[in-house]
């Protein structure tokens, strides 16, 4: 079957793509930036990649006319706290317009459970998108999921951060709201199971795991699964905005996502419909089993995708290309170089930088810088990295974004997403003479930018010198 996969570089899309290929389908992926589709060359050779921004006016003829089915996996919740619902509505209408000139028969839309009468803005937007898509030139299949639990999912990572860092929590009353989590593996089985299934056309289904839990119970069961105990005190005085700041500073989530999540966490998300589970014969996993499966993937370094690699987890939205050319004029630089003997080992060191591995020198200083960045509204260091030794353009790397990761060309280029009075690049490159070059480039914004750079020059002397020295070690 010829399938259109939107949101192909998102958390769900990255996991769905290999499953569709394994089943023998022909897949056309739509992304805003083809360079940051984090797949290997073998997979890329099997698919067609189209650069389409569904927020922009449609250009007819861009999507192959012989598409038979499509997945709608686009959302804008992390992009804005005010107008993401308008953005999602525009995206859905433009999607319908694009498909008017195709022979598509089925569109599969992954939404959220919307059974409560009082919906949050996020859940209302999901329902509104469903209504818009239902007017499209195709038969719509809607899967309404509970909270998705899996390695790299925003919900799992937030729970993980809270429990691992806070043995004692003073929490707002929304932690007593009931919800029905579902394992990411089950979501994938449902998404694949409805494809081409006549019984699911022009229909919508709730999908959820077997456990109905409060958020407090989810936190407690996570702690139990990890072999420790946590203490949770619930108070009625924490406002949604205060709760959002609490999540923002303690976890790796962005403030925009935290605010929208808290707004939704006040709403009960419990499935009332189990028809699809019976129709497809899918046996869903318990919450405890979902946690166990997530940690097995983490332990085996097999995390396929993470919400942190989304552009909206940082300052970028798109257009990585325009930052790849590092400016030469009007900039300040720290340049280091060192001869190396084992090129392969040094490349492995470079490709393992950040995250749990750290920055090879003065990690406590990097952590302080990350904390200060968080205080000023930046992303901080908590995003870490998805893979311990693999990097792709567009990946999040602590408070950097990967612009270029060319191992064959022996070059890694990072762009800073921390709050700065200017723009910053960090580049590692090995030349033909086996010399490692490490260059930090800063383009200041006015006098404040220059004062900032010169104030940290003494730290650069130790940090960048120590970093290249340790990276060059074999």
Coordinates of C-alpha atoms in Angstrom, one line a residue:
X1 CA 0.0 0.0 0.0
X2 CA 1.2 3.5 -0.8
X3 CA 1.1 5.5 2.5
X4 CA 1.7 9.2 3.4
X5 CA 3.3 9.7 6.8
X6 CA 3.1 13.2 8.2
X7 CA 5.1 14.1 11.2
X8 CA 7.6 11.5 10.2
X9 CA 10.4 12.9 12.4
X10 CA 8.1 13.1 15.5
X11 CA 8.0 10.8 18.5
X12 CA 5.3 8.6 17.0
X13 CA 6.3 8.9 13.3
X14 CA 9.9 7.8 13.9
X15 CA 8.6 4.5 15.5
X16 CA 5.8 4.0 12.9
X17 CA 8.1 4.4 9.8
X18 CA 10.2 1.2 10.3
X19 CA 7.0 -0.8 11.1
X20 CA 5.4 0.3 7.9
X21 CA 8.5 -0.5 5.8
X22 CA 8.8 -3.9 7.5
X23 CA 5.2 -4.7 6.4
X24 CA 6.2 -3.9 2.8
X25 CA 4.4 -0.6 2.4
X26 CA 5.7 2.2 0.1
X27 CA 6.0 5.3 2.4
X28 CA 6.2 9.0 1.5
X29 CA 7.3 11.1 4.5
X30 CA 6.5 14.8 4.9
X31 CA 8.7 16.9 7.1
X32 CA 9.5 20.6 7.3
X33 CA 13.2 20.0 7.0
X34 CA 14.5 16.8 5.2
X35 CA 18.0 17.3 6.7
X36 CA 16.7 16.5 10.2
X37 CA 14.9 13.3 9.5
X38 CA 16.9 11.1 11.8
X39 CA 17.2 7.9 9.8
X40 CA 20.1 6.0 8.4
X41 CA 20.9 6.0 4.7
X42 CA 19.6 2.5 4.1
X43 CA 16.1 3.6 5.4
X44 CA 16.2 6.9 3.5
X45 CA 16.8 5.0 0.3
X46 CA 13.5 3.1 0.8
X47 CA 11.2 6.1 1.2
X48 CA 10.3 9.4 -0.5
X49 CA 10.8 12.5 1.5
X50 CA 8.8 15.7 0.9
X51 CA 9.5 19.1 2.6
X52 CA 6.0 20.4 3.4
X53 CA 5.0 22.9 6.1
X54 CA 1.2 22.4 6.6
X55 CA 1.0 25.8 8.2
X56 CA 1.7 27.4 4.8
X57 CA -0.7 27.7 1.9
X58 CA -0.9 24.4 0.0
X59 CA 1.0 23.9 -3.3
X60 CA -1.0 21.4 -5.3
X61 CA 0.7 18.5 -6.9
X62 CA 3.3 18.2 -4.2
X63 CA 1.9 14.9 -2.8
X64 CA 1.8 11.8 -5.1
X65 CA -1.7 11.3 -6.5
X66 CA -1.6 7.6 -6.0
X67 CA -1.5 7.7 -2.2
X68 CA -3.9 5.2 -0.7
X69 CA -3.7 5.9 3.0
X70 CA -2.3 8.6 5.2
X71 CA -1.3 9.2 8.9
X72 CA -2.0 12.6 10.4
X73 CA 0.5 12.9 13.3
X74 CA 0.9 16.7 13.4
X75 CA 0.3 18.9 16.5
X76 CA 1.5 22.3 17.7
X77 CA 0.9 22.0 21.5
X78 CA 4.6 22.7 22.3
X79 CA 4.9 25.6 19.9
X80 CA 2.7 28.1 21.7
X81 CA 0.7 28.7 24.9
X82 CA -1.9 30.9 23.2
X83 CA -2.6 30.1 19.6
X84 CA -1.6 26.5 19.1
X85 CA -5.3 25.6 18.6
X86 CA -5.5 28.0 15.6
X87 CA -2.3 26.5 14.2
X88 CA -3.6 23.0 14.5
X89 CA -6.8 24.0 12.7
X90 CA -4.9 25.6 9.9
X91 CA -2.7 22.5 9.6
X92 CA -5.8 20.2 9.4
X93 CA -7.5 22.3 6.7
X94 CA -4.3 22.5 4.6
X95 CA -3.9 18.7 4.9
X96 CA -7.4 18.2 3.6
X97 CA -6.6 20.5 0.7
X98 CA -3.4 18.7 -0.2
X99 CA -5.2 15.3 -0.4
X100 CA -8.0 16.5 -2.7
X101 CA -6.0 15.6 -5.7
X102 CA -5.0 12.2 -4.5
X103 CA -6.8 8.8 -4.5
X104 CA -6.5 8.5 -0.7
X105 CA -9.1 6.2 0.9
X106 CA -8.3 6.3 4.6
X107 CA -6.7 8.8 7.0
X108 CA -5.6 7.7 10.4
X109 CA -5.5 10.4 13.1
X110 CA -4.0 9.9 16.5
X111 CA -5.8 12.1 19.0
X112 CA -6.5 12.1 22.7
X113 CA -9.3 10.8 24.8
X114 CA -12.0 13.5 25.0
X115 CA -14.8 12.0 27.1
X116 CA -15.0 14.7 29.7
X117 CA -17.5 17.5 29.2
X118 CA -15.1 20.2 30.3
X119 CA -12.1 19.9 28.0
X120 CA -8.8 21.7 28.2
X121 CA -7.7 23.9 25.3
X122 CA -5.3 21.1 24.2
X123 CA -8.0 18.4 24.2
X124 CA -10.6 20.7 22.6
X125 CA -8.2 21.4 19.8
X126 CA -7.7 17.7 19.2
X127 CA -11.5 17.3 19.0
X128 CA -11.7 20.3 16.6
X129 CA -9.0 18.8 14.4
X130 CA -11.0 15.6 14.2
X131 CA -14.1 17.6 13.0
X132 CA -12.0 19.3 10.3
X133 CA -10.5 16.1 9.1
X134 CA -13.9 14.4 9.0
X135 CA -14.8 16.9 6.2
X136 CA -11.9 15.8 4.0
X137 CA -12.0 13.7 0.8
X138 CA -11.4 10.4 2.6
X139 CA -12.7 8.1 5.3
X140 CA -11.3 9.0 8.7
X141 CA -10.2 6.6 11.4
X142 CA -9.6 8.3 14.8
X143 CA -7.6 6.7 17.6
X144 CA -8.0 8.6 20.9
X145 CA -5.2 7.7 23.2
X146 CA -4.6 8.0 26.9
X147 CA -1.2 9.2 28.3
X148 CA 1.5 7.4 26.2
X149 CA 4.2 5.7 28.3
X150 CA 7.4 4.7 26.5
X151 CA 11.1 5.5 26.4
X152 CA 11.5 9.1 25.2
X153 CA 7.8 10.1 25.5
X154 CA 7.1 13.4 27.2
X155 CA 4.9 11.9 29.8
X156 CA 7.3 9.1 30.8
X157 CA 10.3 11.5 30.9
X158 CA 8.4 14.0 33.1
X159 CA 7.4 11.2 35.5
X160 CA 11.0 9.9 35.5
X161 CA 12.5 13.3 36.2
X162 CA 10.0 14.0 39.1
X163 CA 10.5 10.6 40.8
X164 CA 14.3 10.3 40.3
X165 CA 15.0 13.8 41.6
X166 CA 12.4 14.4 44.2
X167 CA 11.9 11.7 46.9
X168 CA 9.5 14.1 48.6
X169 CA 7.0 16.2 46.6
X170 CA 4.5 18.9 47.4
X171 CA 2.1 18.6 44.6
X172 CA -1.0 20.4 43.3
X173 CA -4.4 18.8 43.5
X174 CA -4.4 17.8 39.8
X175 CA -2.3 14.8 40.7
X176 CA -5.5 13.2 42.0
X177 CA -7.1 13.4 38.5
X178 CA -7.7 10.0 37.0
X179 CA -6.1 8.9 33.7
X180 CA -5.6 5.7 31.8
X181 CA -2.0 5.4 30.4
X182 CA -1.1 3.2 27.4
X183 CA 2.2 1.7 26.4
X184 CA 3.8 3.0 23.3
X185 CA 4.0 -0.5 21.9
X186 CA 0.2 -0.8 22.1
X187 CA -0.3 2.5 20.4
X188 CA 1.9 1.2 17.5
X189 CA -0.1 -2.0 17.3
X190 CA -3.3 -0.1 17.1
X191 CA -1.9 2.4 14.5
X192 CA -0.8 -0.5 12.2
X193 CA -3.8 -2.6 12.9
X194 CA -6.4 -0.2 11.7
X195 CA -4.6 0.5 8.4
X196 CA -6.8 -0.8 5.5
X197 CA -9.2 -2.4 8.0
X198 CA -12.7 -1.9 6.6
X199 CA -14.3 -2.1 10.0
X200 CA -12.4 1.0 11.2
X201 CA -13.3 3.4 8.4
X202 CA -15.3 6.5 9.3
X203 CA -15.1 5.5 13.0
X204 CA -13.3 6.6 16.2
X205 CA -12.0 4.5 19.0
X206 CA -10.6 5.1 22.5
X207 CA -7.3 3.3 23.1
X208 CA -5.9 2.9 26.6
X209 CA -4.2 0.4 28.9
X210 CA -5.9 -1.7 31.5
X211 CA -5.1 0.5 34.5
X212 CA -7.1 3.6 35.6
X213 CA -4.8 5.6 37.8
X214 CA -4.4 9.0 39.3
X215 CA -1.2 10.9 38.5
X216 CA -0.2 10.4 42.1
X217 CA -0.6 6.6 41.7
X218 CA 1.5 6.7 38.5
X219 CA 4.3 8.5 40.3
X220 CA 4.1 6.0 43.2
X221 CA 4.1 3.0 40.9
X222 CA 7.0 4.3 39.0
X223 CA 9.0 4.6 42.2
X224 CA 8.0 1.1 43.2
X225 CA 9.1 -0.3 39.8
X226 CA 12.5 1.4 40.3
X227 CA 12.9 0.0 43.8
X228 CA 12.5 3.1 46.0
X229 CA 9.8 5.0 47.8
X230 CA 8.5 8.5 47.3
X231 CA 6.4 10.7 49.5
X232 CA 3.7 12.9 48.0
X233 CA 1.9 15.7 49.8
X234 CA -1.1 17.2 47.9
X235 CA -2.0 20.9 48.5
X236 CA -4.9 22.9 47.0
X237 CA -3.0 26.2 46.7
X238 CA -0.8 25.6 43.6
X239 CA -2.2 27.5 40.6
X240 CA -1.8 26.2 37.1
X241 CA 0.9 28.7 36.3
X242 CA 2.8 27.9 39.5
X243 CA 2.5 24.2 38.7
X244 CA 3.9 24.8 35.2
X245 CA 6.9 26.6 36.7
X246 CA 7.3 23.6 39.0
X247 CA 7.4 21.1 36.1
X248 CA 9.6 23.4 34.1
X249 CA 12.4 23.7 36.7
X250 CA 12.3 20.1 37.9
X251 CA 11.9 18.3 34.6
X252 CA 13.3 18.6 31.1
X253 CA 10.1 19.9 29.6
X254 CA 9.8 23.4 28.0
X255 CA 7.6 26.0 29.8
X256 CA 5.1 26.1 26.9
X257 CA 4.6 22.3 27.0
X258 CA 4.4 22.4 30.8
X259 CA 1.7 25.0 30.8
X260 CA -0.4 23.1 28.2
X261 CA 0.2 19.8 30.0
X262 CA -0.9 21.2 33.4
X263 CA -4.0 22.6 31.7
X264 CA -4.9 19.1 30.4
X265 CA -4.0 17.3 33.7
X266 CA -7.0 18.8 35.4
X267 CA -9.2 16.8 33.0
X268 CA -10.1 13.2 33.5
X269 CA -8.8 11.1 30.6
X270 CA -10.4 7.6 30.9
X271 CA -11.5 5.4 28.0
X272 CA -15.2 4.5 27.7
X273 CA -14.8 2.4 24.5
X274 CA -12.8 -0.9 24.2
X275 CA -14.2 -2.0 20.8
X276 CA -10.9 -1.7 18.9
X277 CA -9.0 -3.8 21.4
X278 CA -11.6 -6.6 20.8
X279 CA -11.7 -6.0 17.0
X280 CA -7.9 -6.3 16.5
X281 CA -7.2 -8.8 19.3
X282 CA -4.7 -6.5 21.0
X283 CA -3.8 -7.3 24.6
X284 CA -2.7 -4.1 26.2
X285 CA 0.1 -3.8 28.7
X286 CA -0.3 -2.6 32.3
X287 CA 1.4 0.6 33.4
X288 CA 4.0 -1.3 35.3
X289 CA 4.8 -3.4 32.2
X290 CA 5.0 -0.2 30.1
X291 CA 7.6 1.2 32.6
X292 CA 9.6 -2.1 32.5
X293 CA 9.6 -2.1 28.7
X294 CA 10.8 1.5 28.6
X295 CA 13.7 0.8 30.8
X296 CA 14.7 -2.2 28.8
X297 CA 15.0 0.0 25.7
X298 CA 16.9 2.6 27.6
X299 CA 19.3 0.0 29.0
X300 CA 19.9 -1.5 25.5
X301 CA 20.4 2.0 24.0
X302 CA 17.5 1.4 21.7
X303 CA 15.4 4.5 22.3
X304 CA 14.1 5.1 18.7
X305 CA 12.7 8.6 19.3
X306 CA 12.4 11.2 22.0
X307 CA 10.1 14.3 22.3
X308 CA 13.2 16.2 23.2
X309 CA 14.5 16.1 19.7
X310 CA 11.4 18.0 18.5
X311 CA 12.3 21.5 17.3
X312 CA 9.8 23.0 19.7
X313 CA 11.7 21.7 22.7
X314 CA 14.2 24.6 22.1
X315 CA 14.5 27.9 20.2
X316 CA 14.5 26.5 16.7
X317 CA 11.4 25.9 14.6
X318 CA 12.9 25.1 11.3
X319 CA 15.5 26.2 8.7
X320 CA 18.6 24.5 10.1
X321 CA 20.3 25.1 6.8
X322 CA 20.6 28.9 7.3
X323 CA 22.8 28.3 10.4
X324 CA 25.2 25.7 9.0
X325 CA 27.4 28.4 7.4
X326 CA 29.3 29.7 10.5
X327 CA 29.8 33.4 10.1
X328 CA 33.4 34.7 9.6
X329 CA 33.0 38.4 10.2
X330 CA 31.7 40.3 13.2
X331 CA 32.3 37.3 15.4
X332 CA 34.4 36.4 18.4
X333 CA 36.2 33.0 18.5
X334 CA 38.0 30.5 20.7
X335 CA 40.0 28.2 18.5
X336 CA 41.8 25.2 19.8
X337 CA 43.7 22.5 17.9
X338 CA 45.5 19.3 18.8
X339 CA 47.3 16.6 16.9
X340 CA 45.8 13.1 17.3
X341 CA 47.0 9.6 16.7
X342 CA 43.7 7.5 16.7
X343 CA 41.2 9.3 14.5
X344 CA 38.5 6.6 14.9
X345 CA 38.6 6.8 18.7
X346 CA 38.6 10.6 18.7
X347 CA 35.5 10.6 16.4
X348 CA 33.8 8.3 18.9
X349 CA 34.6 10.7 21.7
X350 CA 33.2 13.6 19.7
X351 CA 30.0 11.7 18.8
X352 CA 29.5 10.8 22.5
X353 CA 29.7 14.3 23.9
X354 CA 27.0 15.6 26.3
X355 CA 24.2 13.8 28.1
X356 CA 25.4 11.3 30.6
X357 CA 29.0 11.4 29.2
X358 CA 29.3 15.1 29.9
X359 CA 31.6 17.7 28.2
X360 CA 34.9 16.1 29.0
X361 CA 36.1 18.9 31.3
X362 CA 34.5 21.1 34.0
X363 CA 31.2 19.3 34.0
X364 CA 30.1 21.1 37.2
X365 CA 30.6 24.4 35.3
X366 CA 28.5 23.2 32.5
X367 CA 25.8 22.2 35.0
X368 CA 25.9 25.7 36.6
X369 CA 25.5 27.3 33.1
X370 CA 22.6 25.0 32.5
X371 CA 20.9 25.9 35.8
X372 CA 21.4 29.6 35.0
X373 CA 19.9 29.1 31.6
X374 CA 16.9 27.4 33.1
X375 CA 16.4 30.4 35.5
X376 CA 16.4 32.8 32.5
X377 CA 13.8 30.8 30.7
X378 CA 16.1 28.6 28.5
X379 CA 16.2 24.9 27.9
X380 CA 19.0 24.0 30.4
X381 CA 21.0 20.8 30.3
X382 CA 18.2 18.4 31.2
X383 CA 17.2 17.5 27.7
X384 CA 20.4 15.4 27.4
X385 CA 20.6 13.3 24.3
X386 CA 18.5 10.5 22.8
X387 CA 21.4 8.1 21.8
X388 CA 24.7 7.7 23.7
X389 CA 26.8 7.6 20.5
X390 CA 24.6 8.5 17.5
X391 CA 23.8 12.1 16.4
X392 CA 21.6 13.3 13.5
X393 CA 21.0 16.9 12.3
X394 CA 18.2 18.4 14.3
X395 CA 18.9 16.3 17.5
X396 CA 18.8 18.0 20.9
X397 CA 22.1 17.8 22.7
X398 CA 21.8 19.4 26.2
X399 CA 21.4 23.1 25.4
X400 CA 22.7 22.7 21.9
X401 CA 21.1 21.7 18.6
X402 CA 22.9 19.5 16.1
X403 CA 23.3 21.3 12.8
X404 CA 25.6 18.9 11.1
X405 CA 26.8 15.4 12.0
X406 CA 29.0 14.2 9.2
X407 CA 31.1 11.3 10.6
X408 CA 32.6 10.5 7.1
X409 CA 33.5 14.2 6.7
X410 CA 34.8 14.2 10.3
X411 CA 32.8 17.2 11.3
X412 CA 30.2 18.0 14.0
X413 CA 28.6 21.4 14.2
X414 CA 26.3 22.5 17.1
X415 CA 24.2 25.7 17.6
X416 CA 23.4 27.0 21.0
X417 CA 19.8 27.1 22.2
X418 CA 20.7 28.6 25.6
X419 CA 19.6 32.1 26.3
X420 CA 22.4 34.4 25.0
X421 CA 22.9 38.0 23.9
X422 CA 23.9 36.7 20.5
X423 CA 24.3 33.4 18.5
X424 CA 26.9 30.7 19.3
X425 CA 28.3 27.7 17.4
X426 CA 30.6 24.9 18.6
X427 CA 32.4 22.9 15.9
X428 CA 34.7 19.9 16.0
X429 CA 36.6 18.9 12.8
X430 CA 39.5 16.6 12.0
X431 CA 41.6 17.6 9.0
X432 CA 43.6 15.5 6.6
X433 CA 46.7 15.9 8.7
X434 CA 45.1 14.3 11.7
X435 CA 44.7 17.6 13.6
X436 CA 41.5 18.0 15.7
X437 CA 40.1 21.6 15.4
X438 CA 37.7 22.8 18.1
X439 CA 36.1 26.2 17.4
X440 CA 33.6 28.2 19.5
X441 CA 32.1 31.1 17.5
X442 CA 30.0 33.8 19.0
X443 CA 28.2 36.5 17.0
X444 CA 27.3 39.1 19.7
X445 CA 24.2 41.2 19.7
X446 CA 25.3 44.7 20.5
X447 CA 27.5 45.9 23.4
X448 CA 25.8 43.5 25.9
X449 CA 26.9 40.5 23.7
X450 CA 30.5 41.6 23.7
X451 CA 30.6 42.2 27.4
X452 CA 29.1 38.7 27.9
X453 CA 31.8 37.1 25.8
X454 CA 34.7 38.9 27.4
X455 CA 33.4 38.2 30.9
X456 CA 33.6 34.4 30.3
X457 CA 36.9 34.4 28.4
X458 CA 38.8 33.3 31.6
X459 CA 36.5 30.3 31.9
X460 CA 37.0 29.5 28.2
X461 CA 40.7 29.2 28.7
X462 CA 40.2 26.2 31.1
X463 CA 37.0 24.7 29.8
X464 CA 37.8 24.6 26.0
X465 CA 41.4 23.8 26.6
X466 CA 40.6 20.9 28.9
X467 CA 37.8 19.7 26.6
X468 CA 39.9 19.3 23.5
X469 CA 42.7 17.7 25.5
X470 CA 40.4 15.0 26.9
X471 CA 38.6 14.5 23.6
X472 CA 42.0 13.9 21.9
X473 CA 42.9 11.2 24.4
X474 CA 42.7 7.6 23.2

